[in-house]
PDB file of C-alpha atoms in Angstrom:
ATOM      1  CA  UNK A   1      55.424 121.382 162.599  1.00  0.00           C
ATOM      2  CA  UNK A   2      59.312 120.959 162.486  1.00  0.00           C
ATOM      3  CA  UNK A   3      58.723 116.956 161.820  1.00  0.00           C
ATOM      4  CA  UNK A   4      56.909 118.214 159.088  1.00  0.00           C
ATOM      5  CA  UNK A   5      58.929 120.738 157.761  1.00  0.00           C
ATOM      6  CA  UNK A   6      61.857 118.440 157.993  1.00  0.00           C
ATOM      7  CA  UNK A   7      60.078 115.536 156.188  1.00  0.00           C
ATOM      8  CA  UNK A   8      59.332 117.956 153.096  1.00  0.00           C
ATOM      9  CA  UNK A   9      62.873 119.462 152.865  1.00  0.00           C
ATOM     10  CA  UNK A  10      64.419 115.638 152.552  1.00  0.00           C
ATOM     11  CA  UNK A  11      61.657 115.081 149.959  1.00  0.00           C
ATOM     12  CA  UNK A  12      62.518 117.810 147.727  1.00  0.00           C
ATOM     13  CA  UNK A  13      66.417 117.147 148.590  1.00  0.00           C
ATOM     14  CA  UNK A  14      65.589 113.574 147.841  1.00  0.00           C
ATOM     15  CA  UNK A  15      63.885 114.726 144.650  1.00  0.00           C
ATOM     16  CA  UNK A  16      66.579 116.949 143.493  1.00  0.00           C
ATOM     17  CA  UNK A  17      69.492 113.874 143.837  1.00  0.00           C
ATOM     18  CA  UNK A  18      67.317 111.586 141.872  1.00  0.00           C
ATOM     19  CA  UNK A  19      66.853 113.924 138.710  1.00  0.00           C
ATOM     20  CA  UNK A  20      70.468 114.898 138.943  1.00  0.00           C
ATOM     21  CA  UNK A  21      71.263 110.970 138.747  1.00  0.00           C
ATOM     22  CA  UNK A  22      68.471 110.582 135.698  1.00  0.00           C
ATOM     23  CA  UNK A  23      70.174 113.250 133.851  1.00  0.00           C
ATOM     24  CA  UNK A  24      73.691 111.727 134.857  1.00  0.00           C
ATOM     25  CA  UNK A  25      72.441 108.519 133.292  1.00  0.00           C
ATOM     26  CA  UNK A  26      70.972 109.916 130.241  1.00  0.00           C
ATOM     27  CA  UNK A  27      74.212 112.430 129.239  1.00  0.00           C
ATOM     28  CA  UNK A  28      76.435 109.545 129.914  1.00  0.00           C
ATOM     29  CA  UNK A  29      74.292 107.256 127.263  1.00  0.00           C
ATOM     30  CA  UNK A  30      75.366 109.878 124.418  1.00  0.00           C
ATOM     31  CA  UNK A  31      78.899 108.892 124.849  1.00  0.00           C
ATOM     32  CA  UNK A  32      78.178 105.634 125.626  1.00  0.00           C
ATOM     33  CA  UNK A  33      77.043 105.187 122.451  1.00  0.00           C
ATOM     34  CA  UNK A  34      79.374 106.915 120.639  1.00  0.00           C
ATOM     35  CA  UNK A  35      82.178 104.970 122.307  1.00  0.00           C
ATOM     36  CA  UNK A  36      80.274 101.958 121.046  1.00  0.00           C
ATOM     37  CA  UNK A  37      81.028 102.830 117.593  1.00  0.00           C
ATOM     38  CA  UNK A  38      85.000 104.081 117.703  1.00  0.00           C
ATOM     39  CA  UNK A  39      85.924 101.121 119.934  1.00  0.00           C
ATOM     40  CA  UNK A  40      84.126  98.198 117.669  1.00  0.00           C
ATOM     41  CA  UNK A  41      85.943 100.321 114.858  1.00  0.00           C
ATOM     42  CA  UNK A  42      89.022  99.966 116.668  1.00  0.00           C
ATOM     43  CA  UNK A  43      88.511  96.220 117.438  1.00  0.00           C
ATOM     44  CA  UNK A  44      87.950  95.477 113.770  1.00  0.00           C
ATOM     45  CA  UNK A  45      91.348  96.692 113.026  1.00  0.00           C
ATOM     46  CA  UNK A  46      93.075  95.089 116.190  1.00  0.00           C
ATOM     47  CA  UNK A  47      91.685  91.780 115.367  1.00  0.00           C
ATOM     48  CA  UNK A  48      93.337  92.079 111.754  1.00  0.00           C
ATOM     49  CA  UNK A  49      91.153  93.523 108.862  1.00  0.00           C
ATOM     50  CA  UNK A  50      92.535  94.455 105.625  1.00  0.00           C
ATOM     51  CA  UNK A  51      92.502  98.378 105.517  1.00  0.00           C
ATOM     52  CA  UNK A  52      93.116  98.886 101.842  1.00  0.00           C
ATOM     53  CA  UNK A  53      90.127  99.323 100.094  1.00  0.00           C
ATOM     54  CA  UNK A  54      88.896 101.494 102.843  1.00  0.00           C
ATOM     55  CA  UNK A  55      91.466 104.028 103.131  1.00  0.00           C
ATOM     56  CA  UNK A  56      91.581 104.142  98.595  1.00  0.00           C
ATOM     57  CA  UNK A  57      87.775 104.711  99.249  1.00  0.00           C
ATOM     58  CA  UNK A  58      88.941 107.411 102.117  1.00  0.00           C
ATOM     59  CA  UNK A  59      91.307 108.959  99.519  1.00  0.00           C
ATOM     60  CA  UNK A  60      89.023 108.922  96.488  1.00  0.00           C
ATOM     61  CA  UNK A  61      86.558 110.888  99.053  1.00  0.00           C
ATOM     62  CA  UNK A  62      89.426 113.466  99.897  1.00  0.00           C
ATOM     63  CA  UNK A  63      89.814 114.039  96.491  1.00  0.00           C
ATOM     64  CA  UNK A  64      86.569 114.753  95.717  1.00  0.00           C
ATOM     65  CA  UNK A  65      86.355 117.247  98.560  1.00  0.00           C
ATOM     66  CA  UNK A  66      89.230 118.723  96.990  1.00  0.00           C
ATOM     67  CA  UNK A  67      88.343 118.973  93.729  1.00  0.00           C
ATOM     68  CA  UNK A  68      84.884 120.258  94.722  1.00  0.00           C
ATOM     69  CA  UNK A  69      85.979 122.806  97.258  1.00  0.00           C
ATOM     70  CA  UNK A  70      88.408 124.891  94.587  1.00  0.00           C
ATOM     71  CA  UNK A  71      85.336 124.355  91.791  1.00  0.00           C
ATOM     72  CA  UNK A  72      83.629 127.659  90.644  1.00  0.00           C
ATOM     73  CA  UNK A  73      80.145 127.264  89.909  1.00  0.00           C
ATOM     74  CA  UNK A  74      79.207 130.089  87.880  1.00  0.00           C
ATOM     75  CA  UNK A  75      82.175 129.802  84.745  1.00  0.00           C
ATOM     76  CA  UNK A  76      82.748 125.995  85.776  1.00  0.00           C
ATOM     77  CA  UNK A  77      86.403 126.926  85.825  1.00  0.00           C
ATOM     78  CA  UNK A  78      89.131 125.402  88.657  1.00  0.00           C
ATOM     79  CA  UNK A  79      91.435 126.937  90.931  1.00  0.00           C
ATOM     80  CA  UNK A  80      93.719 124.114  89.586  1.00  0.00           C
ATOM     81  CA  UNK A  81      97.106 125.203  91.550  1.00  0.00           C
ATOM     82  CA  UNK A  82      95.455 125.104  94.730  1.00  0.00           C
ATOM     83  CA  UNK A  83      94.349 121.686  94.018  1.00  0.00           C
ATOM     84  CA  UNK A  84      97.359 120.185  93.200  1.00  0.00           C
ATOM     85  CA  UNK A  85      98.468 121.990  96.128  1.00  0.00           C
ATOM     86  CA  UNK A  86      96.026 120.144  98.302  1.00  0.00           C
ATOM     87  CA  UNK A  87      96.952 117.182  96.601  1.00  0.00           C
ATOM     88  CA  UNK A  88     100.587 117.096  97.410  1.00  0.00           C
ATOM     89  CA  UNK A  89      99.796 117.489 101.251  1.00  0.00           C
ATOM     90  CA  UNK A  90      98.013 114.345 100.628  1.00  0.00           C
ATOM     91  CA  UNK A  91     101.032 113.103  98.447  1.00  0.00           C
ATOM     92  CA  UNK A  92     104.530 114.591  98.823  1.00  0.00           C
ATOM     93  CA  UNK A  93     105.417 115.337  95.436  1.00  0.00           C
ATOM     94  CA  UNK A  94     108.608 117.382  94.213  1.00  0.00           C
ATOM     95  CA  UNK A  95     107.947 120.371  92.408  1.00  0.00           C
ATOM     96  CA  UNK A  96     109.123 118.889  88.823  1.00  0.00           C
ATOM     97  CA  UNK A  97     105.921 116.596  89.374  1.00  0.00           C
ATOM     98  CA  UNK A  98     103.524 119.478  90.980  1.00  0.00           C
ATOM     99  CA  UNK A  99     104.199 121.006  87.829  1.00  0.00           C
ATOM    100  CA  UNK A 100     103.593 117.825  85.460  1.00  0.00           C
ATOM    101  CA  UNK A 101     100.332 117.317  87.471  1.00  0.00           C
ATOM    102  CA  UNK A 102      99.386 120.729  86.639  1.00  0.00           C
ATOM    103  CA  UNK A 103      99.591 120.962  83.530  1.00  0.00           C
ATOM    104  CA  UNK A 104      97.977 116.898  83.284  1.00  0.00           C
ATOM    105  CA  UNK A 105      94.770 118.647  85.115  1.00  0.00           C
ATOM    106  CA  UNK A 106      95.040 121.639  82.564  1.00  0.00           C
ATOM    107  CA  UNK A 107      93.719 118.841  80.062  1.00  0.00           C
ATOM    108  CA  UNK A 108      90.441 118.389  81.707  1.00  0.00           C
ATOM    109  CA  UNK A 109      87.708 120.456  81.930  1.00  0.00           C
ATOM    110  CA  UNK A 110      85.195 118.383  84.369  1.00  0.00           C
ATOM    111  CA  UNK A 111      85.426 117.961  87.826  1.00  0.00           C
ATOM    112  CA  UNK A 112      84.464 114.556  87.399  1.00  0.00           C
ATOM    113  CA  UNK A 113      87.786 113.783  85.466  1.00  0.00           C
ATOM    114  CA  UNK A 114      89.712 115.657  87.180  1.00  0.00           C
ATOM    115  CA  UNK A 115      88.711 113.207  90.441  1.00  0.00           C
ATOM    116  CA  UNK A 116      89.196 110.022  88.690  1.00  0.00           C
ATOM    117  CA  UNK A 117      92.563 111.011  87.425  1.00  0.00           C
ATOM    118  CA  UNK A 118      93.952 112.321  90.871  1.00  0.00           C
ATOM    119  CA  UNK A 119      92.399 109.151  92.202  1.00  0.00           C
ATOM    120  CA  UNK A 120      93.846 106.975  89.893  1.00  0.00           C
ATOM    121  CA  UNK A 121      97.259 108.698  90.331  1.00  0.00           C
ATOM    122  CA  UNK A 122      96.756 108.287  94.550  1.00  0.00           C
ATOM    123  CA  UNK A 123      95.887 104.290  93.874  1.00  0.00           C
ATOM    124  CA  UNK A 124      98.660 103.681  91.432  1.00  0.00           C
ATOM    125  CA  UNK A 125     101.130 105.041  94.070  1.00  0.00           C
ATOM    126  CA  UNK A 126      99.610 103.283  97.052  1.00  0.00           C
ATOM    127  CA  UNK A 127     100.141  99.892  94.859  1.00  0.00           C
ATOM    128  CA  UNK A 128     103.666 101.073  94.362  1.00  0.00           C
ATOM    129  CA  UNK A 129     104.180 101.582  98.047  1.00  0.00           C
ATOM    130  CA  UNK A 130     102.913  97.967  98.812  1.00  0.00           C
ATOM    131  CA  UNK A 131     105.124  96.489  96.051  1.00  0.00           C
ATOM    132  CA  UNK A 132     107.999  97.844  97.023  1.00  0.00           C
ATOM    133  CA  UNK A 133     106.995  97.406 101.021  1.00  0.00           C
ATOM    134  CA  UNK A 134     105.434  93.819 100.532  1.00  0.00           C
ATOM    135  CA  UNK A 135     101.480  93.553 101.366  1.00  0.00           C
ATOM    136  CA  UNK A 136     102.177  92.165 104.850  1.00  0.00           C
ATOM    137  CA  UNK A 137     104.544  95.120 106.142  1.00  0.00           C
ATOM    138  CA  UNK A 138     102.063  97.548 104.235  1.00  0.00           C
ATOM    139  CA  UNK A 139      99.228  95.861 106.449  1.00  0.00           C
ATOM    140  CA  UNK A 140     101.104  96.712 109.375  1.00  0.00           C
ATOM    141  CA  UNK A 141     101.842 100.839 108.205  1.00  0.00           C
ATOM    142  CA  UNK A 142      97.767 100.649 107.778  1.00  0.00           C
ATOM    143  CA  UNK A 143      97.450  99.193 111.073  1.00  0.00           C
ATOM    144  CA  UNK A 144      99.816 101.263 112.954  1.00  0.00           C
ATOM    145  CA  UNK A 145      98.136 104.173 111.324  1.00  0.00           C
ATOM    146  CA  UNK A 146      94.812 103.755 111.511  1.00  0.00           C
ATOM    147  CA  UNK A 147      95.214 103.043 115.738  1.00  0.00           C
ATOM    148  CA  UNK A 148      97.479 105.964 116.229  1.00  0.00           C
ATOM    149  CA  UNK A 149      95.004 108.695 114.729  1.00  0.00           C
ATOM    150  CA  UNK A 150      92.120 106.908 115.647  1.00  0.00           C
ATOM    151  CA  UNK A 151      93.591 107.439 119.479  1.00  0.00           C
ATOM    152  CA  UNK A 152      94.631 111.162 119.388  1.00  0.00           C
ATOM    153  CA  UNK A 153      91.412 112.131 117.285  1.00  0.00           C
ATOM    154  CA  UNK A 154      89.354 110.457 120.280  1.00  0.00           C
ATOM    155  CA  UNK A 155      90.887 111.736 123.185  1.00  0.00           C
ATOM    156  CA  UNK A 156      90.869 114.963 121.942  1.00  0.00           C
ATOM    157  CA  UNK A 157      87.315 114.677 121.555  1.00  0.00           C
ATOM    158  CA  UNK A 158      86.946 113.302 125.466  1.00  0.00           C
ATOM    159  CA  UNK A 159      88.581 116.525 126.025  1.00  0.00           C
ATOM    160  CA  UNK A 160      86.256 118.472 123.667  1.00  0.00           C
ATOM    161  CA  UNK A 161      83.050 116.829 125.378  1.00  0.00           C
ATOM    162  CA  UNK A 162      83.920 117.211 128.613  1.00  0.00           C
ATOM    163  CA  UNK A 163      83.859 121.055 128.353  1.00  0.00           C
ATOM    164  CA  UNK A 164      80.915 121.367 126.454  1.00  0.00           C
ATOM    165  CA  UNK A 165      79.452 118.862 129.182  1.00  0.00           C
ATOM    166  CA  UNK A 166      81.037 121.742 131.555  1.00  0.00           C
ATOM    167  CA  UNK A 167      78.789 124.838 130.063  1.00  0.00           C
ATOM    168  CA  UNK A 168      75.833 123.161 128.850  1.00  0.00           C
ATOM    169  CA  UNK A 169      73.829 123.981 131.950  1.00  0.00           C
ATOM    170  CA  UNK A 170      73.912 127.506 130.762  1.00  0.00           C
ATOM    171  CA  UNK A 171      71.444 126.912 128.127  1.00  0.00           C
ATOM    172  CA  UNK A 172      68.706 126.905 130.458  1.00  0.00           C
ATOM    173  CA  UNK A 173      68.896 130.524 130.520  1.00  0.00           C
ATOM    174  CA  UNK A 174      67.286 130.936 127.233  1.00  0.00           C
ATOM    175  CA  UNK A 175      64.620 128.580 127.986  1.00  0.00           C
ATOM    176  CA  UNK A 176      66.423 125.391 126.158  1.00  0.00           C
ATOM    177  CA  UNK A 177      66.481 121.622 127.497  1.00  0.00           C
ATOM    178  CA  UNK A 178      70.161 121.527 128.251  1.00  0.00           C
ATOM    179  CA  UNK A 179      69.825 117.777 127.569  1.00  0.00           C
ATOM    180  CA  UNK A 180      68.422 118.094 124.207  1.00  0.00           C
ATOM    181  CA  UNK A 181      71.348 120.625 123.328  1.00  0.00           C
ATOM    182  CA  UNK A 182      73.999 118.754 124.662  1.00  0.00           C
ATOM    183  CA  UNK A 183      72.571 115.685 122.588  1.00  0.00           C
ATOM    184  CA  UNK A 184      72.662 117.912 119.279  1.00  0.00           C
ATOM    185  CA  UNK A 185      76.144 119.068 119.838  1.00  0.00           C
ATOM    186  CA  UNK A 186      77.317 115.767 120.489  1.00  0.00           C
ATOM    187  CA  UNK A 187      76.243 114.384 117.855  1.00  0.00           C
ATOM    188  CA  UNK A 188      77.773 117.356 115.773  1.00  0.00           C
ATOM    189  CA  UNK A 189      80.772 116.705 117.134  1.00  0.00           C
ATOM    190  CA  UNK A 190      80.808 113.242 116.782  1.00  0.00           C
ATOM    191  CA  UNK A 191      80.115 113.653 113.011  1.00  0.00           C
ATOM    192  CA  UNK A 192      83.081 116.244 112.721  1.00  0.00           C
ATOM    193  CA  UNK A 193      85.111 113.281 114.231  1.00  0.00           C
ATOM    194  CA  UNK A 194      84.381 110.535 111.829  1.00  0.00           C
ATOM    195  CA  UNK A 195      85.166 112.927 109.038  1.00  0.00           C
ATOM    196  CA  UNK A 196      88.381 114.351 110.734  1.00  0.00           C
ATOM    197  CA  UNK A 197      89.642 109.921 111.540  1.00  0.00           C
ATOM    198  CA  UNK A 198      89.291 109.674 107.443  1.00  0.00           C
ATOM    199  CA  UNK A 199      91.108 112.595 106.658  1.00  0.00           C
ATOM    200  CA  UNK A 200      93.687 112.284 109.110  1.00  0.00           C
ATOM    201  CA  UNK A 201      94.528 108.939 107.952  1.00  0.00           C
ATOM    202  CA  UNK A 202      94.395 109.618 103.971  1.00  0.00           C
ATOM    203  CA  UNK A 203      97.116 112.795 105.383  1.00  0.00           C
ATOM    204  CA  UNK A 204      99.599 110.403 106.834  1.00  0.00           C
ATOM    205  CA  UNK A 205      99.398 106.818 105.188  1.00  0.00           C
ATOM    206  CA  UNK A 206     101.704 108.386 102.054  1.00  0.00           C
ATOM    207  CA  UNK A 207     104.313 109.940 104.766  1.00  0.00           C
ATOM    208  CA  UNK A 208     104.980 106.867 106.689  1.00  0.00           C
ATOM    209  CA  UNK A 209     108.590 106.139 105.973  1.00  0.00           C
ATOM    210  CA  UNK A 210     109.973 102.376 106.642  1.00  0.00           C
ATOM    211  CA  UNK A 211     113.265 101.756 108.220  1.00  0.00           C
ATOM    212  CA  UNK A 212     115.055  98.191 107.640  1.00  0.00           C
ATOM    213  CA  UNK A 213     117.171  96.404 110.372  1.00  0.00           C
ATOM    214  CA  UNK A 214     120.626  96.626 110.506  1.00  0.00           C
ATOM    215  CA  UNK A 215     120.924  93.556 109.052  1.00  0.00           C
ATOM    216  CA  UNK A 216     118.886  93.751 106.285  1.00  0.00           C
ATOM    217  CA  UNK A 217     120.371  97.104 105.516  1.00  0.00           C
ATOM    218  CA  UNK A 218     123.094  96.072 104.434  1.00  0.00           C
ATOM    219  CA  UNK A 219     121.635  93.752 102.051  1.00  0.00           C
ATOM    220  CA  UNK A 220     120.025  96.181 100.776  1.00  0.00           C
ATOM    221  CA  UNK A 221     123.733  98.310  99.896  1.00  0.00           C
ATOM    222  CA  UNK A 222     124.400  98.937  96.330  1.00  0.00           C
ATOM    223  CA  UNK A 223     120.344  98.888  95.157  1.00  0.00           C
ATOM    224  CA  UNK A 224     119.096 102.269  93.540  1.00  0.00           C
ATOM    225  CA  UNK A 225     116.329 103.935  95.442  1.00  0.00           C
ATOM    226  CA  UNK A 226     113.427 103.764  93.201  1.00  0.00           C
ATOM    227  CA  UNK A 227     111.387 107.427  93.760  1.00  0.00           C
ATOM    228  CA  UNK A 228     108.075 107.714  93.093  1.00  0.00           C
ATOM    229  CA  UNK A 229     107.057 111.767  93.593  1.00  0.00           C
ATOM    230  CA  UNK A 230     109.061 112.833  96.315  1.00  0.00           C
ATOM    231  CA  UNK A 231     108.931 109.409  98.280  1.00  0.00           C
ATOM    232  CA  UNK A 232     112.234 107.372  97.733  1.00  0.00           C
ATOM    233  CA  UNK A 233     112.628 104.113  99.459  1.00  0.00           C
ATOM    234  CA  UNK A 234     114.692 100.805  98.438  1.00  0.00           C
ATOM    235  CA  UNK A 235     112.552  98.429  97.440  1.00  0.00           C
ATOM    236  CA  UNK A 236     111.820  95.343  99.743  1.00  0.00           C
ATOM    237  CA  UNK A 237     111.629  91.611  98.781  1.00  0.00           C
ATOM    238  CA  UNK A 238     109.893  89.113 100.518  1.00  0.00           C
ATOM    239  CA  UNK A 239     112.593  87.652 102.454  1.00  0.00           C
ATOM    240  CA  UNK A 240     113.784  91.117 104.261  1.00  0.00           C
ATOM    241  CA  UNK A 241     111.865  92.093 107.160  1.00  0.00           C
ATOM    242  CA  UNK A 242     111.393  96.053 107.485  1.00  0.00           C
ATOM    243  CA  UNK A 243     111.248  97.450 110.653  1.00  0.00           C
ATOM    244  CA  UNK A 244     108.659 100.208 111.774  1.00  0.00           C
ATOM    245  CA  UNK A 245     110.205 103.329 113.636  1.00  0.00           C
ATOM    246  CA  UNK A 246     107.624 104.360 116.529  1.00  0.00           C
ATOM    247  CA  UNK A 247     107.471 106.911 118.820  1.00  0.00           C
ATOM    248  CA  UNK A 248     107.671 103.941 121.315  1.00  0.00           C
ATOM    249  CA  UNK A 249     111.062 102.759 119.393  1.00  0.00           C
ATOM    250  CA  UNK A 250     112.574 106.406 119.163  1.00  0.00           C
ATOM    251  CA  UNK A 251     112.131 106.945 123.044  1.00  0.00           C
ATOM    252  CA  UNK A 252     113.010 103.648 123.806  1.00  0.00           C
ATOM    253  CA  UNK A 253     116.269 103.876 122.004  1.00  0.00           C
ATOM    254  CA  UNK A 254     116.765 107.176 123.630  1.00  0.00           C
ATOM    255  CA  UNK A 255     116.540 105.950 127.063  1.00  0.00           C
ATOM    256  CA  UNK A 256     118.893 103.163 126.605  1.00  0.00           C
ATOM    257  CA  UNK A 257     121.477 105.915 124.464  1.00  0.00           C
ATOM    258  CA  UNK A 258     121.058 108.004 128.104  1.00  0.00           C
ATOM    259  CA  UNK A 259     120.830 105.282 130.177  1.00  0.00           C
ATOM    260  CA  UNK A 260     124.130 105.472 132.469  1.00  0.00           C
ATOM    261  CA  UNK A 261     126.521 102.830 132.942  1.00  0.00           C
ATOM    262  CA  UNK A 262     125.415 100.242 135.910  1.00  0.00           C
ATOM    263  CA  UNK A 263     127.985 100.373 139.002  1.00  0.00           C
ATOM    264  CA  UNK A 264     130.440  97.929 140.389  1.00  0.00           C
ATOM    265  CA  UNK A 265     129.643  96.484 143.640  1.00  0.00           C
ATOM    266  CA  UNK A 266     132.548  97.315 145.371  1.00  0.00           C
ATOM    267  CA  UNK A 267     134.149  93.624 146.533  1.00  0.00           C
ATOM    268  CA  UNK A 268     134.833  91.954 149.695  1.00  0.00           C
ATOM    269  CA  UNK A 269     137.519  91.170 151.618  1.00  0.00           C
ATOM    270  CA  UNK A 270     136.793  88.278 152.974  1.00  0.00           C
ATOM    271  CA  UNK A 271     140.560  87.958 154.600  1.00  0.00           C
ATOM    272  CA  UNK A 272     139.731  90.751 157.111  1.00  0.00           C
ATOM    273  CA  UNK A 273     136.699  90.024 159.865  1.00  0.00           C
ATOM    274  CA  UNK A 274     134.773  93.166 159.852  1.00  0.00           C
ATOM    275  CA  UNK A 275     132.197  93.498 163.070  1.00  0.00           C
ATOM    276  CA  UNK A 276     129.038  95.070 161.952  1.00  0.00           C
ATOM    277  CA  UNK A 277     129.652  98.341 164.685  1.00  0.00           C
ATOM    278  CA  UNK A 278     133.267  98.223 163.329  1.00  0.00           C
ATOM    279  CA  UNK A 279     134.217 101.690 161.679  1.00  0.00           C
ATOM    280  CA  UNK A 280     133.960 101.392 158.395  1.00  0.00           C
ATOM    281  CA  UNK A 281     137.509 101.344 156.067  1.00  0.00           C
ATOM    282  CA  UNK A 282     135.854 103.802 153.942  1.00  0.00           C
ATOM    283  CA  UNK A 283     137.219 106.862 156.011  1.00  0.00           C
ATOM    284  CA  UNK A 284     134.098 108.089 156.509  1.00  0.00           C
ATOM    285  CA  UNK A 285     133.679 107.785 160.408  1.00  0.00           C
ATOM    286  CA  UNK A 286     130.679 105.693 160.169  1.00  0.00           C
ATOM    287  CA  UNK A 287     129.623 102.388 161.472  1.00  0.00           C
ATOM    288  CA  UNK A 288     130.086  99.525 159.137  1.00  0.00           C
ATOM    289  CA  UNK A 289     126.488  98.866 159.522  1.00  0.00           C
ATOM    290  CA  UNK A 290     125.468 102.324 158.775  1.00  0.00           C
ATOM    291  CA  UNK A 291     127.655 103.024 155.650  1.00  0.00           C
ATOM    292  CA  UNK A 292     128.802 100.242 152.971  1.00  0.00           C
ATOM    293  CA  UNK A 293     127.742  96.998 155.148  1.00  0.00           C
ATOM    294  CA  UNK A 294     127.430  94.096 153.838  1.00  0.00           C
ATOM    295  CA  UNK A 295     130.115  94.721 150.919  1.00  0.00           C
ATOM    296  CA  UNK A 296     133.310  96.425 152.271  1.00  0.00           C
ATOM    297  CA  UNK A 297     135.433  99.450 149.840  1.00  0.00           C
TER     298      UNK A 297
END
């Protein structure tokens, strides 16, 4: 009876181990596959694809969501202030423009027009920006962009799946698959971060400001800043190189501001014969060996 009784407990132990491995399996395959798709994203860009027809698409899409959101339906009117003001934390205009914008929009009555003309005014500017920044350093602002939100918006969403992962169990209380509703919001959540990679990228590719070397800096003395909204940068030609200031760069030029000032090796006598149990000529009552051997103060 106890050989028995013992044989069915490790069967149902057995039992429970292998459908808590199946359902391992099966929830890790949801991020699996969503990791699929941001990584090959991210490889794309690593390995050197043009970015800007994508992100204009990105920011004629913003637009529209723009435009649409602040759209009355019943009198077909626009909240048109709010829309420029949406627009500007897309594009940092100066308030002498916000106000030529507005009144520009007051000259349209369809949302329609009102979407290809902010979206005409976002491309124009983004051409400006690569004139002025040559296409190759522009390539590299898209680049640099596109990785750095592309790696907070994911690991935030780790974060955001892992607790949901976390309380999921407590569906089965109401009689619910927890599987089946961790699948659901998963995939909710995954859709919320596509949409939130596009518009953080349309937010920050206008605000990324380029800083020249030293040396091209002052080449660059004497040349009026040409302004465009409330961006102002110097133009670049082909031959000057700008360079991109980075977190990384900031707090590695930080650490080398702080960094504090190597010390001198004290130097040797080598006219004196020191023994190694010698005091030491410090002062400090120690052996030789045991305090500043093998240099001597």
């Amino acid at each position: 009876m106890v050989s028995r009784a013992i044989e069915q407990a490790q069967v149902k132990v057995e039992g429970f181990h292998f459908d808590s491995r199946k359902h391992l399996v099966e929830y890790d395959d949801v991020l699996s596959k969503q990791r699929e798709i941001v990584y090959r994203r991210r490889r794309k860009i690593l390995e050197g694809e043009r970015l800007k027809d994508k992100i204009k698409d990105m920011v004629a899409a913003e637009v529209s969501t723009v435009v649409a959101a602040y759209a009355s339906e019943k009198d077909a009117s626009f909240d048109r202030e709010k829309i420029v003001t949406e627009f500007c934390s897309i594009i940092p205009f100066d308030e002498g423009s916000q106000k030529q914008l507005f009144i520009q929009l007051e000259k349209f009555h369809a949302a329609s027009d009102i979407v290809e003309f902010l979206s005409k005014v976002a491309s124009d500017l983004y051409d400006g920006r690569e004139n002025q920044m040559t296409p190759d350093v522009m390539a590299q602002v898209e680049r640099w962009v596109s990785l750095n939100v592309i790696d907070t918006v994911w690991m935030d969403h780790l974060d955001a799946i892992d607790d949901l992962r976390e309380g999921i169990g407590l569906r089965g209380y109401g009689q619910r698959d927890p599987l089946v509703e961790y699948k659901n919001e998963a995939f909710s959540m995954f859709e919320r971060l596509m949409a939130a990679l596009d518009s953080e990228i349309v937010h920050r590719i206008y605000k990324v400001n380029v800083q020249l070397a030293p040396s091209d800096a002052k080449a660059m003395e004497g040349r009026p800043n040409q302004k465009q909204g409330q961006m102002a940068y110097a133009p670049v030609s082909a031959g000057e190189v700008p360079k991109i200031e980075t977190k990384l760069s900031q707090a590695a030029k930080k650490m080398q501001t702080n960094a504090t000032p190597a010390v001198k090796s004290p130097k040797v006598n080598s006219k004196k014969a020191l023994g190694r149990n010698d005091p030491c000529p410090c002062g400090s009552g120690k052996k030789w060996k045991k305090c500043h051997y093998p240099t001597i103060p």
